[in-house]
Amino acid sequence: MLKVRSVTSDASAQIMKSVHDYEEESNIPTRHYKCFIHKLRSFQKHFRGIKLTSSLIGCNKDIFMRKLSSNIRSRLRVELIRIKKTTTTEDSFLYRASNAVQNIISCFANDHRNCRIYSLVCNAHLQTYSTKHLPYGKHLELNMNDIVKLNGIIEKHFSETELSKISRLSTTNKCESLHHKVFTFAPKSTIYTRNFAGLCHSAVHSSSLGNGLACINLAKIIGLKYKRTDPFIQQMKKIDTRNRRNAIRAQTRRYKFSRYIARRNKGNRTLKQNSLFNCKNKSIIEEHEYGNSQDFTC
């Protein structure tokens, strides 16, 4: 008999109620963990909405907060992952993670006194240290009220109580992948009354075994007989091989860097929209004589 000991989900109140009801019916203590990625995404959304009172000379406050929220989210992710790899118990993880989280704003403000003790990411003690990862490439210059606001929102989302809910750093990626597969077979925009259950079963079957192997097994069940050298078997094996290679490639550093560049270009689209170096914006090019030259690379 299957016994559920822990559940990982997003911060859905419906799932929390379901876990509580199951715990009462089965008398089995069930722990509810929150998805690590959903937690970071929620934190970035709330952090980006903070209104600063400091005067940021030469900086747009909205763009500054968007970049700062993205930088702190990345720093939190790397800090917690590295701490998880170096700790063996949950208590030690909570202790080190809480200290590392509380030190991030001080580190970004050029106060590295505690970085050697609590942080596994900061390399300010090295000669190759650079501030390119910070908003506008420089340390934070905020007043005390803004620093208290930033630390307060971090403490709210990553206190010891909240850290205990994500102590496994588990995610719902596999579940989201399965949902995507199901809705590819049975889209939400179309209602299937007769074969909806069959489509869902086929989606789960393909997600578990792979598209090629699932088709081969279904062909055997139907009664179709193929040899190993037949084109059908060869093509199905090629599909699974290609999918495995794509999954391995997605984990490489080069692929992740290309995805980062694509996201950065998309995030800076509003900044480049009115740039004179953008040939697509013909109205602004025509307004300025020095922008009429088309010799530069677009």
Coordinates of C-alpha atoms in Angstrom, one line a residue:
M1 CA 0.0 0.0 0.0
L2 CA 1.3 3.4 -1.0
K3 CA 1.9 5.8 2.0
V4 CA 2.5 9.5 1.4
R5 CA 5.1 11.0 3.7
S6 CA 5.7 14.3 2.0
V7 CA 4.1 16.5 -0.7
T8 CA 5.8 19.2 -2.7
S9 CA 3.5 21.8 -4.3
D10 CA 3.1 25.5 -4.9
A11 CA 1.5 27.8 -2.2
S12 CA -2.0 26.6 -3.0
A13 CA -4.5 26.6 -0.2
Q14 CA -6.5 23.8 -1.8
I15 CA -3.5 21.5 -1.7
M16 CA -2.8 22.4 1.9
K17 CA -6.3 21.4 2.8
S18 CA -6.0 18.2 0.9
V19 CA -2.8 17.3 2.7
H20 CA -4.5 18.1 6.1
D21 CA -7.5 15.9 5.3
Y22 CA -5.3 13.0 4.2
E23 CA -3.3 13.3 7.4
E24 CA -6.4 13.1 9.5
E25 CA -7.9 10.1 7.6
S26 CA -4.7 8.0 7.4
N27 CA -3.2 9.0 10.7
I28 CA 0.2 9.3 8.9
P29 CA 2.2 12.5 9.5
T30 CA 2.6 14.1 6.1
R31 CA 4.9 17.1 5.6
H32 CA 4.0 19.7 3.1
Y33 CA 7.0 21.3 1.2
K34 CA 6.8 24.3 -1.1
C35 CA 8.3 24.4 -4.6
F36 CA 11.7 26.2 -4.5
I37 CA 11.2 27.8 -7.9
H38 CA 7.7 29.1 -7.1
K39 CA 9.0 30.5 -3.8
L40 CA 11.8 32.5 -5.6
R41 CA 9.3 33.7 -8.2
S42 CA 6.9 34.9 -5.6
F43 CA 9.7 36.6 -3.7
Q44 CA 10.9 38.5 -6.8
K45 CA 7.4 39.7 -7.6
H46 CA 7.0 41.2 -4.1
F47 CA 10.6 42.5 -3.9
R48 CA 10.2 44.4 -7.2
G49 CA 7.2 46.3 -5.9
I50 CA 9.2 48.1 -3.1
K51 CA 9.2 51.9 -3.5
L52 CA 12.6 53.4 -2.7
T53 CA 13.1 56.8 -1.2
S54 CA 16.8 57.1 -2.0
S55 CA 17.9 59.4 -4.8
L56 CA 19.5 57.2 -7.4
I57 CA 21.5 59.6 -9.6
G58 CA 21.5 58.5 -13.2
C59 CA 19.3 55.5 -12.5
N60 CA 15.7 54.7 -13.3
K61 CA 14.1 53.4 -10.1
D62 CA 11.8 50.9 -11.9
I63 CA 14.7 49.4 -14.0
F64 CA 16.9 49.5 -10.9
M65 CA 14.4 47.5 -8.8
R66 CA 13.8 45.0 -11.6
K67 CA 17.5 44.3 -12.0
L68 CA 18.1 44.2 -8.2
S69 CA 15.2 41.8 -7.7
S70 CA 16.6 39.5 -10.4
N71 CA 20.1 39.7 -8.9
I72 CA 19.0 38.9 -5.4
R73 CA 16.9 36.0 -6.6
S74 CA 19.9 34.5 -8.4
R75 CA 22.1 35.1 -5.3
L76 CA 19.5 33.4 -3.1
R77 CA 19.2 30.4 -5.4
V78 CA 23.0 29.8 -5.6
E79 CA 23.5 30.4 -1.8
L80 CA 20.8 27.9 -0.8
I81 CA 21.9 25.2 -3.4
R82 CA 25.5 25.4 -2.2
I83 CA 24.6 25.3 1.4
K84 CA 22.3 22.3 0.8
K85 CA 25.2 20.4 -0.8
T86 CA 27.5 21.1 2.2
T87 CA 25.1 20.3 5.0
T88 CA 23.8 16.9 6.2
T89 CA 21.0 17.8 8.6
E90 CA 18.1 20.1 8.3
D91 CA 19.0 22.1 11.4
S92 CA 22.4 23.0 10.1
F93 CA 20.9 23.9 6.7
L94 CA 18.4 26.3 8.4
Y95 CA 21.1 27.9 10.6
R96 CA 23.5 28.5 7.7
A97 CA 20.8 29.5 5.2
S98 CA 19.2 32.1 7.5
N99 CA 22.6 33.7 8.2
A100 CA 23.5 33.7 4.5
V101 CA 20.2 35.2 3.5
Q102 CA 20.4 38.1 6.0
N103 CA 23.9 39.0 4.8
I104 CA 23.0 39.5 1.1
I105 CA 21.9 43.2 1.3
S106 CA 25.0 44.0 3.3
C107 CA 27.2 42.3 0.7
F108 CA 25.5 44.2 -2.1
A109 CA 26.1 47.4 -0.2
N110 CA 29.9 46.8 -0.1
D111 CA 29.9 45.5 3.5
H112 CA 31.8 42.2 3.3
R113 CA 32.7 41.7 7.0
N114 CA 30.5 38.6 7.4
C115 CA 30.8 37.2 3.8
R116 CA 33.8 35.0 4.6
I117 CA 31.8 33.5 7.5
Y118 CA 28.3 33.1 6.1
S119 CA 28.4 33.3 2.3
L120 CA 29.5 30.6 -0.1
V121 CA 29.1 32.8 -3.2
C122 CA 30.8 36.2 -2.4
N123 CA 34.3 36.5 -3.7
A124 CA 35.1 40.1 -2.7
H125 CA 38.3 38.9 -1.1
L126 CA 39.7 37.9 -4.5
Q127 CA 41.6 40.3 -6.8
T128 CA 39.3 39.3 -9.7
Y129 CA 36.2 40.6 -7.8
S130 CA 33.9 42.6 -10.0
T131 CA 30.5 44.4 -9.5
K132 CA 29.2 43.7 -13.0
H133 CA 26.5 41.5 -11.5
L134 CA 25.0 44.4 -9.5
P135 CA 22.5 46.9 -10.9
Y136 CA 24.3 49.5 -13.1
G137 CA 27.5 47.7 -12.2
K138 CA 28.0 49.4 -8.8
H139 CA 27.3 48.7 -5.1
L140 CA 24.0 49.8 -3.5
E141 CA 23.9 53.4 -2.2
L142 CA 20.7 53.5 -0.2
N143 CA 19.5 55.2 2.9
M144 CA 18.8 53.2 6.1
N145 CA 15.0 53.2 5.6
D146 CA 15.3 51.5 2.2
I147 CA 17.8 49.0 3.5
V148 CA 15.4 48.1 6.3
K149 CA 12.6 47.6 3.7
L150 CA 14.8 45.3 1.6
N151 CA 15.9 43.3 4.6
G152 CA 12.3 43.1 5.8
I153 CA 10.9 41.6 2.6
I154 CA 13.8 39.1 2.6
E155 CA 13.1 38.1 6.2
K156 CA 9.4 37.7 5.5
H157 CA 9.9 35.3 2.7
F158 CA 13.0 33.5 4.0
S159 CA 12.7 33.3 7.7
E160 CA 13.5 30.0 9.5
T161 CA 9.9 28.9 9.3
E162 CA 9.7 29.6 5.5
L163 CA 13.1 28.0 4.9
S164 CA 11.9 24.8 6.6
K165 CA 9.2 24.6 4.0
I166 CA 11.7 24.6 1.2
S167 CA 14.5 22.8 3.0
R168 CA 14.6 20.0 0.4
L169 CA 14.9 22.6 -2.4
S170 CA 12.5 20.3 -4.4
T171 CA 10.5 21.6 -7.3
T172 CA 7.4 20.7 -9.3
N173 CA 9.2 20.6 -12.6
K174 CA 8.3 17.0 -13.4
C175 CA 4.7 17.7 -12.5
E176 CA 4.6 20.8 -14.7
S177 CA 6.2 18.8 -17.5
L178 CA 3.5 16.1 -17.2
H179 CA 0.8 18.8 -17.2
H180 CA 2.3 20.3 -20.3
K181 CA 2.3 16.8 -21.9
V182 CA -1.3 16.1 -21.0
F183 CA -2.6 19.5 -22.3
T184 CA -0.7 18.9 -25.5
F185 CA -2.6 15.7 -26.1
A186 CA -5.9 17.2 -24.7
P187 CA -5.9 21.0 -25.0
K188 CA -8.0 23.0 -22.6
S189 CA -9.7 24.8 -25.4
T190 CA -11.3 21.5 -26.6
I191 CA -13.6 19.2 -24.6
Y192 CA -13.3 15.5 -25.3
T193 CA -16.2 13.5 -23.9
R194 CA -15.4 10.1 -25.2
N195 CA -11.6 9.8 -25.4
F196 CA -10.4 12.3 -22.7
A197 CA -9.4 9.5 -20.3
G198 CA -7.6 7.7 -23.2
L199 CA -5.7 10.9 -24.2
C200 CA -4.6 11.5 -20.6
H201 CA -3.5 7.8 -20.3
S202 CA -1.5 8.1 -23.5
A203 CA 0.1 11.4 -22.3
V204 CA 1.2 9.8 -19.0
H205 CA 2.4 6.7 -20.9
S206 CA 4.6 8.8 -23.3
S207 CA 5.9 11.0 -20.5
S208 CA 7.0 8.0 -18.5
L209 CA 8.5 5.8 -21.2
G210 CA 9.3 8.3 -23.9
N211 CA 7.5 8.9 -27.2
G212 CA 9.4 6.2 -29.2
L213 CA 9.3 3.4 -26.6
A214 CA 5.6 4.1 -25.9
C215 CA 4.7 3.8 -29.5
I216 CA 6.6 0.5 -29.8
N217 CA 4.8 -1.0 -26.8
L218 CA 1.5 0.1 -28.1
A219 CA 2.3 -1.5 -31.4
K220 CA 3.1 -4.8 -29.7
I221 CA -0.2 -4.7 -27.7
I222 CA -2.2 -4.0 -30.8
G223 CA -0.6 -7.0 -32.5
L224 CA 1.7 -5.4 -35.0
K225 CA 4.9 -7.3 -35.6
Y226 CA 8.0 -5.5 -36.4
K227 CA 11.7 -6.5 -36.7
R228 CA 14.5 -4.6 -35.1
T229 CA 15.7 -3.5 -38.5
D230 CA 12.3 -2.2 -39.7
P231 CA 12.0 1.6 -40.4
F232 CA 9.3 2.0 -37.7
I233 CA 11.5 0.7 -34.9
Q234 CA 14.5 2.7 -36.1
Q235 CA 12.6 5.9 -36.3
M236 CA 11.1 5.5 -32.8
K237 CA 14.5 4.8 -31.3
K238 CA 15.9 7.9 -33.1
I239 CA 13.1 10.0 -31.4
D240 CA 14.1 8.8 -27.9
T241 CA 17.8 9.3 -28.7
R242 CA 17.2 12.9 -29.9
N243 CA 15.1 13.7 -26.8
R244 CA 17.8 12.3 -24.5
R245 CA 20.5 14.4 -26.2
N246 CA 18.4 17.5 -26.0
A247 CA 17.9 16.9 -22.2
I248 CA 21.6 16.5 -21.7
R249 CA 22.3 19.6 -23.8
A250 CA 19.9 21.7 -21.8
Q251 CA 22.0 21.0 -18.7
T252 CA 25.2 22.3 -20.3
R253 CA 26.8 25.6 -19.3
R254 CA 26.8 26.8 -22.9
Y255 CA 23.1 26.3 -23.3
K256 CA 22.2 27.9 -20.0
F257 CA 24.4 31.0 -20.9
S258 CA 22.6 31.3 -24.3
R259 CA 19.2 31.2 -22.4
Y260 CA 20.5 33.9 -20.0
I261 CA 21.5 36.1 -22.9
A262 CA 18.1 35.7 -24.5
R263 CA 16.3 36.6 -21.3
R264 CA 18.5 39.6 -20.8
N265 CA 17.8 40.9 -24.3
K266 CA 14.1 40.4 -23.7
G267 CA 14.3 42.3 -20.4
N268 CA 16.2 45.2 -22.0
R269 CA 13.8 45.5 -24.9
T270 CA 12.2 48.7 -23.5
L271 CA 15.7 50.3 -23.2
K272 CA 16.6 49.5 -26.8
Q273 CA 13.2 50.5 -28.2
N274 CA 14.1 54.2 -28.6
S275 CA 17.8 53.7 -29.3
L276 CA 19.4 55.4 -32.3
F277 CA 21.3 52.2 -33.0
N278 CA 18.0 50.4 -33.7
C279 CA 17.3 50.7 -37.5
K280 CA 13.7 49.5 -37.0
N281 CA 12.8 52.8 -35.2
K282 CA 12.7 54.9 -38.3
S283 CA 10.9 57.8 -36.7
I284 CA 13.6 58.6 -34.2
I285 CA 16.4 58.1 -36.8
E286 CA 14.7 60.6 -39.1
E287 CA 14.5 63.2 -36.2
H288 CA 18.2 63.2 -35.7
E289 CA 20.6 63.9 -38.6
Y290 CA 23.4 62.0 -37.0
G291 CA 21.2 58.9 -36.8
N292 CA 20.5 58.8 -40.6
S293 CA 23.7 56.9 -41.4
Q294 CA 23.0 53.2 -42.0
D295 CA 26.6 52.2 -42.0
F296 CA 26.6 50.8 -38.5
T297 CA 25.7 47.2 -37.8
C298 CA 22.1 46.7 -36.8

